[in-house]
CSV table of C-alpha atoms and ligand atoms in Angstrom, one decimal:
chain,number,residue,atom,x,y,z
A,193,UNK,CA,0.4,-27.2,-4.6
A,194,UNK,CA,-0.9,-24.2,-3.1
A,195,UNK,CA,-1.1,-21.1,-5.9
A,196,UNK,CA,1.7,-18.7,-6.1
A,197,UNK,CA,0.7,-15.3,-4.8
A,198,UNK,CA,-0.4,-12.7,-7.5
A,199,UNK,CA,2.4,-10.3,-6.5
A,200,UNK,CA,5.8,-11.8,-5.4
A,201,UNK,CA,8.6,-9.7,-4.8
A,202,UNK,CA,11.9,-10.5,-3.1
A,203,UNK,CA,15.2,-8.2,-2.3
A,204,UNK,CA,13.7,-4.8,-3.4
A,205,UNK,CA,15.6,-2.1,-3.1
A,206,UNK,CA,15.7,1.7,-4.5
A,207,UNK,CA,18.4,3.9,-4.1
A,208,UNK,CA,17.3,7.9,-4.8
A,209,UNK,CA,21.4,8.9,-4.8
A,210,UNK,CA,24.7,7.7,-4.4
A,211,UNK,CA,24.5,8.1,-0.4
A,212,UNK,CA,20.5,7.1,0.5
A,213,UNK,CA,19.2,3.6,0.0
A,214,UNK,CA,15.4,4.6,0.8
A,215,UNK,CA,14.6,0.5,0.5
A,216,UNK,CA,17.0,-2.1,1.3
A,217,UNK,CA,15.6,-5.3,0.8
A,218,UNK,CA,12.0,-5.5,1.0
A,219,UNK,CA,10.0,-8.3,0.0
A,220,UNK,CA,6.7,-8.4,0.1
A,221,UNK,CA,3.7,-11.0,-1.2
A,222,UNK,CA,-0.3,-10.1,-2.0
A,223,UNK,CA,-2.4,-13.3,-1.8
A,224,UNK,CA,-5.3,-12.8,-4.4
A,225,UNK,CA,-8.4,-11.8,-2.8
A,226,UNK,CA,-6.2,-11.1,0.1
A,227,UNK,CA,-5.2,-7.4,1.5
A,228,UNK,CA,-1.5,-7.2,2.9
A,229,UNK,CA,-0.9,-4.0,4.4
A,230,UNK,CA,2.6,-1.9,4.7
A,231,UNK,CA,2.6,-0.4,8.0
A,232,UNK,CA,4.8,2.5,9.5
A,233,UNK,CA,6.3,6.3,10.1
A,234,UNK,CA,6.5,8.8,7.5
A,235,UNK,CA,10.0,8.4,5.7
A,236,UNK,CA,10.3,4.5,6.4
A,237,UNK,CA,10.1,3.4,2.6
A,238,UNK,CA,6.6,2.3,2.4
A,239,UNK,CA,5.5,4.5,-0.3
A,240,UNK,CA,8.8,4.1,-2.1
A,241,UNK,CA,8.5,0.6,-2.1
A,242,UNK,CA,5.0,0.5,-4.5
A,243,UNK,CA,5.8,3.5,-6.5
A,244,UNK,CA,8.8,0.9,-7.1
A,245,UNK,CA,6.2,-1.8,-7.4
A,246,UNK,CA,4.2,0.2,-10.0
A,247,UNK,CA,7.4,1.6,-12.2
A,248,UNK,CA,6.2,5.6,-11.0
A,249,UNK,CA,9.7,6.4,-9.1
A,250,UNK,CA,10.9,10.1,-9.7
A,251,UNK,CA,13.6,10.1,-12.4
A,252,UNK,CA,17.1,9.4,-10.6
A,253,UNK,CA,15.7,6.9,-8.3
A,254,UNK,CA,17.3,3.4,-9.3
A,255,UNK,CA,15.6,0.0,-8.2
A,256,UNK,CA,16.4,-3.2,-8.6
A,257,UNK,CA,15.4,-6.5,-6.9
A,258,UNK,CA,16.2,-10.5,-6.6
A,259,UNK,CA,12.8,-10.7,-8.4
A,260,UNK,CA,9.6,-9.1,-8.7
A,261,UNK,CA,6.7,-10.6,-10.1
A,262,UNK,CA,2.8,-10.1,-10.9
A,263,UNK,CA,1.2,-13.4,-11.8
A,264,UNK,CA,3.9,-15.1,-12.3
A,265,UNK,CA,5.5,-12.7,-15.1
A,266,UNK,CA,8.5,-11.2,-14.4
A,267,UNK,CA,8.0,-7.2,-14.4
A,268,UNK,CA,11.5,-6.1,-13.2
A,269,UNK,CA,12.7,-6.1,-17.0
A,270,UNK,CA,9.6,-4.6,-18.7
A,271,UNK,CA,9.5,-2.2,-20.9
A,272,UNK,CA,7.9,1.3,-20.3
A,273,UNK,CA,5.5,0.9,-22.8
A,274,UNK,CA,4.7,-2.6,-21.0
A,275,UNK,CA,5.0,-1.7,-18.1
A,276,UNK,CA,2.4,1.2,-19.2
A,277,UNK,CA,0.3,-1.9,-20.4
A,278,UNK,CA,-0.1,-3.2,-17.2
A,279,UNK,CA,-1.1,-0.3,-15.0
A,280,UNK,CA,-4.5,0.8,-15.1
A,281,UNK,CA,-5.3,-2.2,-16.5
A,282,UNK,CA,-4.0,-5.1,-14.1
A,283,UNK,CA,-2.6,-3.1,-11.9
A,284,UNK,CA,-3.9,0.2,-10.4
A,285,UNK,CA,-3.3,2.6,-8.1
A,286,UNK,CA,-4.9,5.2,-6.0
A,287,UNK,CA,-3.7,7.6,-3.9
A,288,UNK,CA,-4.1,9.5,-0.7
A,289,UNK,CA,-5.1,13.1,-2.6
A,290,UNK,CA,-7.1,11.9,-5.1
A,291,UNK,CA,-6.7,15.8,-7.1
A,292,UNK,CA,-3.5,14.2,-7.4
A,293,UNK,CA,-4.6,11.6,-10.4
A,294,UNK,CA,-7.9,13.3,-11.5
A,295,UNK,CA,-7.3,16.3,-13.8
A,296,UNK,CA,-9.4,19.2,-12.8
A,297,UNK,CA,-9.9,20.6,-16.4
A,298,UNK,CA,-12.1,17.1,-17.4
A,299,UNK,CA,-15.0,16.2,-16.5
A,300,UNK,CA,-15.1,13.1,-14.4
A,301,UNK,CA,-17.2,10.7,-17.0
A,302,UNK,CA,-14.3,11.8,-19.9
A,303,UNK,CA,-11.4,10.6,-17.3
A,304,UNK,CA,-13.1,7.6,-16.6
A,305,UNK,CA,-14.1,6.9,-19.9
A,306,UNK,CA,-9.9,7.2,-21.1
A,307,UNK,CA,-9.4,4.6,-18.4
A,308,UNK,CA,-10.8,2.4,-20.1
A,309,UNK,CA,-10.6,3.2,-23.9
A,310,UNK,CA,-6.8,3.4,-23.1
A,311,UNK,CA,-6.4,0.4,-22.7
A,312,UNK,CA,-9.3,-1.6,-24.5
A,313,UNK,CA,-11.1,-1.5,-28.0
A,314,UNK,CA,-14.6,0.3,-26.9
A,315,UNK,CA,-16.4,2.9,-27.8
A,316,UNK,CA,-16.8,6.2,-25.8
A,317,UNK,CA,-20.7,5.4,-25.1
A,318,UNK,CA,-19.4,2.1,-24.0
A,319,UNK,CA,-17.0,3.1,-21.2
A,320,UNK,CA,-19.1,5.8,-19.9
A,321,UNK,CA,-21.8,3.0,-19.4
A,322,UNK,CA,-19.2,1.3,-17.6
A,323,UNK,CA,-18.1,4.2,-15.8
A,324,UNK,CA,-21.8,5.0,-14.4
A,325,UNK,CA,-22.1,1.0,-13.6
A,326,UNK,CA,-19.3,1.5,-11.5
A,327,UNK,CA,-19.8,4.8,-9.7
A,328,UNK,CA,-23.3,2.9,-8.5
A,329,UNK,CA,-21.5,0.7,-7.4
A,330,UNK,CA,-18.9,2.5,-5.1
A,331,UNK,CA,-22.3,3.4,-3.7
A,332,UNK,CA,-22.2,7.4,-5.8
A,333,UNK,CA,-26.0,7.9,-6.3
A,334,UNK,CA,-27.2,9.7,-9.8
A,335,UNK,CA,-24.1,8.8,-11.5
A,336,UNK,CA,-24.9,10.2,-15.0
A,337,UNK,CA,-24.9,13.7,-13.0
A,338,UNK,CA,-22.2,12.8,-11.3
A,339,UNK,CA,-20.1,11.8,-14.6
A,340,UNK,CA,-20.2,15.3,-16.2
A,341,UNK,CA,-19.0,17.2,-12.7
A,342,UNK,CA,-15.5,18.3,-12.6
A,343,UNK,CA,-13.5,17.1,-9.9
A,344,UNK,CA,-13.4,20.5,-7.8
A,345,UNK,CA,-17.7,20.0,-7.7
A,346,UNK,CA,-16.8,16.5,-5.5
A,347,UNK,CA,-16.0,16.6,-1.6
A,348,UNK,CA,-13.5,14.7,-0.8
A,349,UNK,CA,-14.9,11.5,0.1
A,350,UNK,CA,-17.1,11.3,-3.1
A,351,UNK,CA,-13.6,12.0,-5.2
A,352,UNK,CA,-11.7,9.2,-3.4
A,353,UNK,CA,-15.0,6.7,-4.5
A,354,UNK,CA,-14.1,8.4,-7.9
A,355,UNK,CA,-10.8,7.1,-8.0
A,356,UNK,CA,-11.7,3.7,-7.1
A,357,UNK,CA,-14.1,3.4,-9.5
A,358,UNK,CA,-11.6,5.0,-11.9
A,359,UNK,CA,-9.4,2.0,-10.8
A,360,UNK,CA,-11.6,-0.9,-11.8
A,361,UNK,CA,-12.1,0.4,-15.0
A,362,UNK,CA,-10.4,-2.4,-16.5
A,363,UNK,CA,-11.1,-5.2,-13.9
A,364,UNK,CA,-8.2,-5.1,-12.3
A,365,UNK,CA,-6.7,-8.1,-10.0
A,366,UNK,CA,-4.4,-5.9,-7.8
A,367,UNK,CA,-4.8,-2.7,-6.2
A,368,UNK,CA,-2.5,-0.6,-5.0
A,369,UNK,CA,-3.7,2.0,-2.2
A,370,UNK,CA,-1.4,4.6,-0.8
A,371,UNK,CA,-2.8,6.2,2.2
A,372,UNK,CA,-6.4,6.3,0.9
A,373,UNK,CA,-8.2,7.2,3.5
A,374,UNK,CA,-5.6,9.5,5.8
A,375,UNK,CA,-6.8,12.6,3.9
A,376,UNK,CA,-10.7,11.7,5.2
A,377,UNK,CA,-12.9,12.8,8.0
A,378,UNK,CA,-13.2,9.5,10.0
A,379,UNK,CA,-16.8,8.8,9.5
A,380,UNK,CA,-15.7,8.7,5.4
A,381,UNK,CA,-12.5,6.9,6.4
A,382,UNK,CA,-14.6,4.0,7.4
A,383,UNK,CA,-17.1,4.3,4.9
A,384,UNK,CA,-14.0,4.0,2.4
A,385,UNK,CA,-12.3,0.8,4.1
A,386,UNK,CA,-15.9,-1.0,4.1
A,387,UNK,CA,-16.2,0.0,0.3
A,388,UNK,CA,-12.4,-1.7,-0.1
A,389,UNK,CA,-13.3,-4.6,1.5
A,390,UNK,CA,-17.1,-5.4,-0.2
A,391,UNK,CA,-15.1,-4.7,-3.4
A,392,UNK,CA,-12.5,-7.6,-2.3
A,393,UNK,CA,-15.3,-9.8,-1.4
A,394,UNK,CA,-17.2,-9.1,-4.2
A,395,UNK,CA,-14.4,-8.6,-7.2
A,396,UNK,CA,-11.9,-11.3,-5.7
A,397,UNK,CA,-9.5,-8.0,-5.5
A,398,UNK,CA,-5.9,-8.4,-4.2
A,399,UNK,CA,-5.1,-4.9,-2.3
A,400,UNK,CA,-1.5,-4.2,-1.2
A,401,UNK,CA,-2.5,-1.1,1.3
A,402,UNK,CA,0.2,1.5,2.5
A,403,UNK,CA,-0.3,3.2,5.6
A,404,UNK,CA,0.8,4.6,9.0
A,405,UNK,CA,-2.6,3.8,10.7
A,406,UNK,CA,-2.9,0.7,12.8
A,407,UNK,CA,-6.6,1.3,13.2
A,408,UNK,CA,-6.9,1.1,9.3
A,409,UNK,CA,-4.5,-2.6,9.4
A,410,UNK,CA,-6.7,-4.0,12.2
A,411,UNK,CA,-10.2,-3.0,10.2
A,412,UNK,CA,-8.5,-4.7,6.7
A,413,UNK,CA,-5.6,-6.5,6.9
A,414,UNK,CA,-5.0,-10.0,6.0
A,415,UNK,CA,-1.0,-10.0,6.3
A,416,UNK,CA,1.0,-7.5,7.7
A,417,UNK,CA,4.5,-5.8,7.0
A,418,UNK,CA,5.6,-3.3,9.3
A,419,UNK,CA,8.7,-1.2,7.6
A,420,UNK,CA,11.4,0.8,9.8
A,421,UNK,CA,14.1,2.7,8.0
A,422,UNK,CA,13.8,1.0,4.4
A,423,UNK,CA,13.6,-2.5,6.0
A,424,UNK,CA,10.3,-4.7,6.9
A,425,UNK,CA,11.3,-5.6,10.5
A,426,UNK,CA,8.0,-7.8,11.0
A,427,UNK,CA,5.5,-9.7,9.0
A,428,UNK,CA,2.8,-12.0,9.9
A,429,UNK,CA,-0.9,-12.7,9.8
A,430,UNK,CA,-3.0,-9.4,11.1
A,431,UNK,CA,-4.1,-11.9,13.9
A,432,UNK,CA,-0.5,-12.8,15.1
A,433,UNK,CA,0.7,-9.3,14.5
A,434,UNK,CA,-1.6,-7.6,16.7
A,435,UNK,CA,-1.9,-10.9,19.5
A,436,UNK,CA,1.7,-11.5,19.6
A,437,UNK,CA,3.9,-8.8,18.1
A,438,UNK,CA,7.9,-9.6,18.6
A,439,UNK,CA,9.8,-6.7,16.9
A,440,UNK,CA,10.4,-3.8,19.6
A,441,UNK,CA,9.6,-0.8,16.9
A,442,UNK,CA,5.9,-3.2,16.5
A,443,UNK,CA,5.1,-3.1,20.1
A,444,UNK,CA,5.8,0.3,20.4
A,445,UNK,CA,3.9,1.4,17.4
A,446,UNK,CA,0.8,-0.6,19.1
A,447,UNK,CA,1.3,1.3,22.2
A,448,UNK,CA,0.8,4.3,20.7
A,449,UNK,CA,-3.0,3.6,19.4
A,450,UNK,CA,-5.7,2.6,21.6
A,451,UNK,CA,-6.6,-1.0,20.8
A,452,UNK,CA,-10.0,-1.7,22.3
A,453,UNK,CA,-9.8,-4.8,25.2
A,454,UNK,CA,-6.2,-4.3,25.6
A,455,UNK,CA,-6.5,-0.7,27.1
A,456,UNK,CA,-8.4,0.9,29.6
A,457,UNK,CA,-10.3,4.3,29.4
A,458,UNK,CA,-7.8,7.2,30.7
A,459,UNK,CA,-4.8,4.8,30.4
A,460,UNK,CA,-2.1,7.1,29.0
A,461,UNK,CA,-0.9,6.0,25.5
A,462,UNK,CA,2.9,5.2,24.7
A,463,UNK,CA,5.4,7.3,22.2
A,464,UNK,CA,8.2,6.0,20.1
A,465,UNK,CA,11.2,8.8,21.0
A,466,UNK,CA,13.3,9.6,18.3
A,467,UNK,CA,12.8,9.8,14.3
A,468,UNK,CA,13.5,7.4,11.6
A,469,UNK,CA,17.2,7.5,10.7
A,470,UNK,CA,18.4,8.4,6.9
A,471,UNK,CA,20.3,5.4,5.8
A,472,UNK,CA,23.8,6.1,4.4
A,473,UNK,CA,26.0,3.6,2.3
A,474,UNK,CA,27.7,1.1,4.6
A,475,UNK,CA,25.4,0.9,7.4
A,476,UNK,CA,25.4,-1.7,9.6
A,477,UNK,CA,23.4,-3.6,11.5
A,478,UNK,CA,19.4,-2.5,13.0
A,479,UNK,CA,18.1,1.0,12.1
A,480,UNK,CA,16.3,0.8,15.1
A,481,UNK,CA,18.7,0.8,17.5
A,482,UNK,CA,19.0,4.6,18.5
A,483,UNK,CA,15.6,4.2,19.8
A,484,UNK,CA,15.7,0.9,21.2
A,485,UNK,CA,15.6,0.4,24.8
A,486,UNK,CA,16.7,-3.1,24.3
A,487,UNK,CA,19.6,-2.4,22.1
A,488,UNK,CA,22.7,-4.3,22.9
A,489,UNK,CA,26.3,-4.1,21.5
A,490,UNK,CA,25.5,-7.1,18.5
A,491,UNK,CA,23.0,-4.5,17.3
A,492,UNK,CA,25.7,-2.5,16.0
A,493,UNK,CA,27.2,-5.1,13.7
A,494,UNK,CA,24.1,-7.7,12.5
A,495,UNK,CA,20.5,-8.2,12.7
A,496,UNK,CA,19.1,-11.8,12.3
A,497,UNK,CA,16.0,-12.5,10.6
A,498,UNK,CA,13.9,-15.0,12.8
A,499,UNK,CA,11.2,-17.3,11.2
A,500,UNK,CA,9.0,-19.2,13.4
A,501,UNK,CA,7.8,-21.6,10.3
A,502,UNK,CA,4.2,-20.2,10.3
A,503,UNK,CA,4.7,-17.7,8.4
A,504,UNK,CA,5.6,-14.9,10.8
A,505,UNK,CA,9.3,-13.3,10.9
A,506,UNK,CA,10.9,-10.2,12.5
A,507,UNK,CA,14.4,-9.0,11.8
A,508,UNK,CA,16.0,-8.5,15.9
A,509,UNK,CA,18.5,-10.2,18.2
A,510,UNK,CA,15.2,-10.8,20.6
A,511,UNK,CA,13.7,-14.1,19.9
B,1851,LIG,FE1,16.5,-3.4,19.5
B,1851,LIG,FE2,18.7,-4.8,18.9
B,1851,LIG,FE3,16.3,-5.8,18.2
B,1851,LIG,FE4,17.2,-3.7,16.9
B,1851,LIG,S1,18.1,-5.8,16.9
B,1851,LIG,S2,15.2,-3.9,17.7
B,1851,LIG,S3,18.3,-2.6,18.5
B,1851,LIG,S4,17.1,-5.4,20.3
């Protein structure tokens, strides 16, 4: 029987007031060892959807789902303080500014060390040995200097190898990556997804990746979930995605980057018109239709979900 993915969740949705549903229905699956990226526009839900994941919605956003679990454990109906448990120490998280998590009035062995102490019985000297184990290797050279700097002393790419260190404090199995590398020159940006992926390799990591870069889901993906409007219209394989995409909103996202072998040098690159719709209560039928040029009168009322039995489904009248 083939093993039950390490992150399993079905139906999720989150609602931020009594109008907007931000997420209406997602699931989403992370292989272990595998990376299964969240592709699409600002606004679509895709950053929603793991803050759901991870229990860090604002206060006044309400989730709820068909299921949603991490190794087989349910984790809708935890606790705070359990659910506390299991971030940072299971589960962890970085994001795209890394400022965001690291506390500029510590240094960054003290924050690194309390990633670990918090959640395990060792000493100080202890986790600062671990902490300078791991800055080596994110590939941070001198890390004993580097573990009494303050974050503001870091550029930008060496803070975002801060925070993934930071991350496997406590071993980990899943990590959760918003936008980590959009912030990044693009010399770092790939120096970052190469780090990712040797860590996968070498740590057996699952990494659920959020992002509105194709270039970054053709360099790291396993699976694929491209999200429109709260919804994941398409999912597959990163190889059928990107050889055979179905959804309209897909193909039109891929014409928009330059993928090389499929387009020629001065080729003009496509645009999606329009912007991503706010979904009110009682909507019906495909979000995508206002700037579809495919869209039919059925598009109004329903949207099927189409499954071609290997694995790779899209959410449109167009088979
Ligand atoms: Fe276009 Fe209709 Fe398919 Fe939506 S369901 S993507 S509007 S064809």
């Amino acid at each position: 029987m083939p093993e039950a993915p390490l992150l399993d969740v079905r139906g999720l949705r989150v609602r931020f007031n009594a109008q907007v549903e931000a997420v209406r229905g997602v699931d989403l699956t992370v292989e272990r060892g595998q990376t299964h990226c969240v592709v699409g526009e600002s606004g679509c839900g895709k950053s929603v959807s793991s803050l759901a994941v991870m229990g860090l919605l604002a206060r006044g956003a309400k989730r709820s789902a068909a299921h949603m679990r991490f190794d087989g454990q349910d984790i809708l109906g935890l606790s705070d303080t359990a659910l506390q448990r299991l971030r940072g120490d299971r589960m962890a998280m970085i994001f795209q500014e890394p400022m965001t998590s690291l506390n500029p009035a510590y240094t960054i062995g003290s924050q690194m060390a309390e990633a670990l102490t918090r959640h395990r019985k060792v000493g100080k000297q202890q986790a600062l040995d671990r902490a300078a184990e791991l800055l080596t290797k994110v590939g941070i050279t001198a890390p004993g200097l580097r573990l009494a700097q303050y974050p503001h002393q870091l550029s930008g790419g060496l803070r975002q190898r801060v925070m993934i260190a930071m991350a496997l404090m406590c071993d980990p199995e899943l990590l959760i990556a918003d936008e980590p590398t959009t912030a990044l020159d693009v010399t770092v940006q790939a120096q970052i997804l190469r780090l990712l992926r040797d860590l996968q390799a070498e740590l057996g990591l699952a990494i659920l990746l959020i992002t509105h870069d194709l270039g970054v889901v053709a360099r790291i993906a396993h699976k694929v979930s491209v999200m429109y409007a709260g919804e994941v219209v398409e999912s597959a394989s990163a190889t059928d995605l990107f050889a055979a995409p179905r959804h309209p909103y897909t193909q039109g996202l891929l014409g928009c980057v330059p993928i090389p072998g499929k387009i020629k040098r001065g080729d003009p690159l496509g645009s999606i018109p329009g912007t991503v719709p706010r979904i009110a209560d009682g909507f019906t039928g495909c979000g995508f239709r206002d700037r579809c040029a495919h869209a039919m009168p059925q598009c109004a009322v329903s949207v099927p979900q189409r499954d071609d039995g290997a694995g790779h489904r899209h959410l449109c009248h167009l088979s």
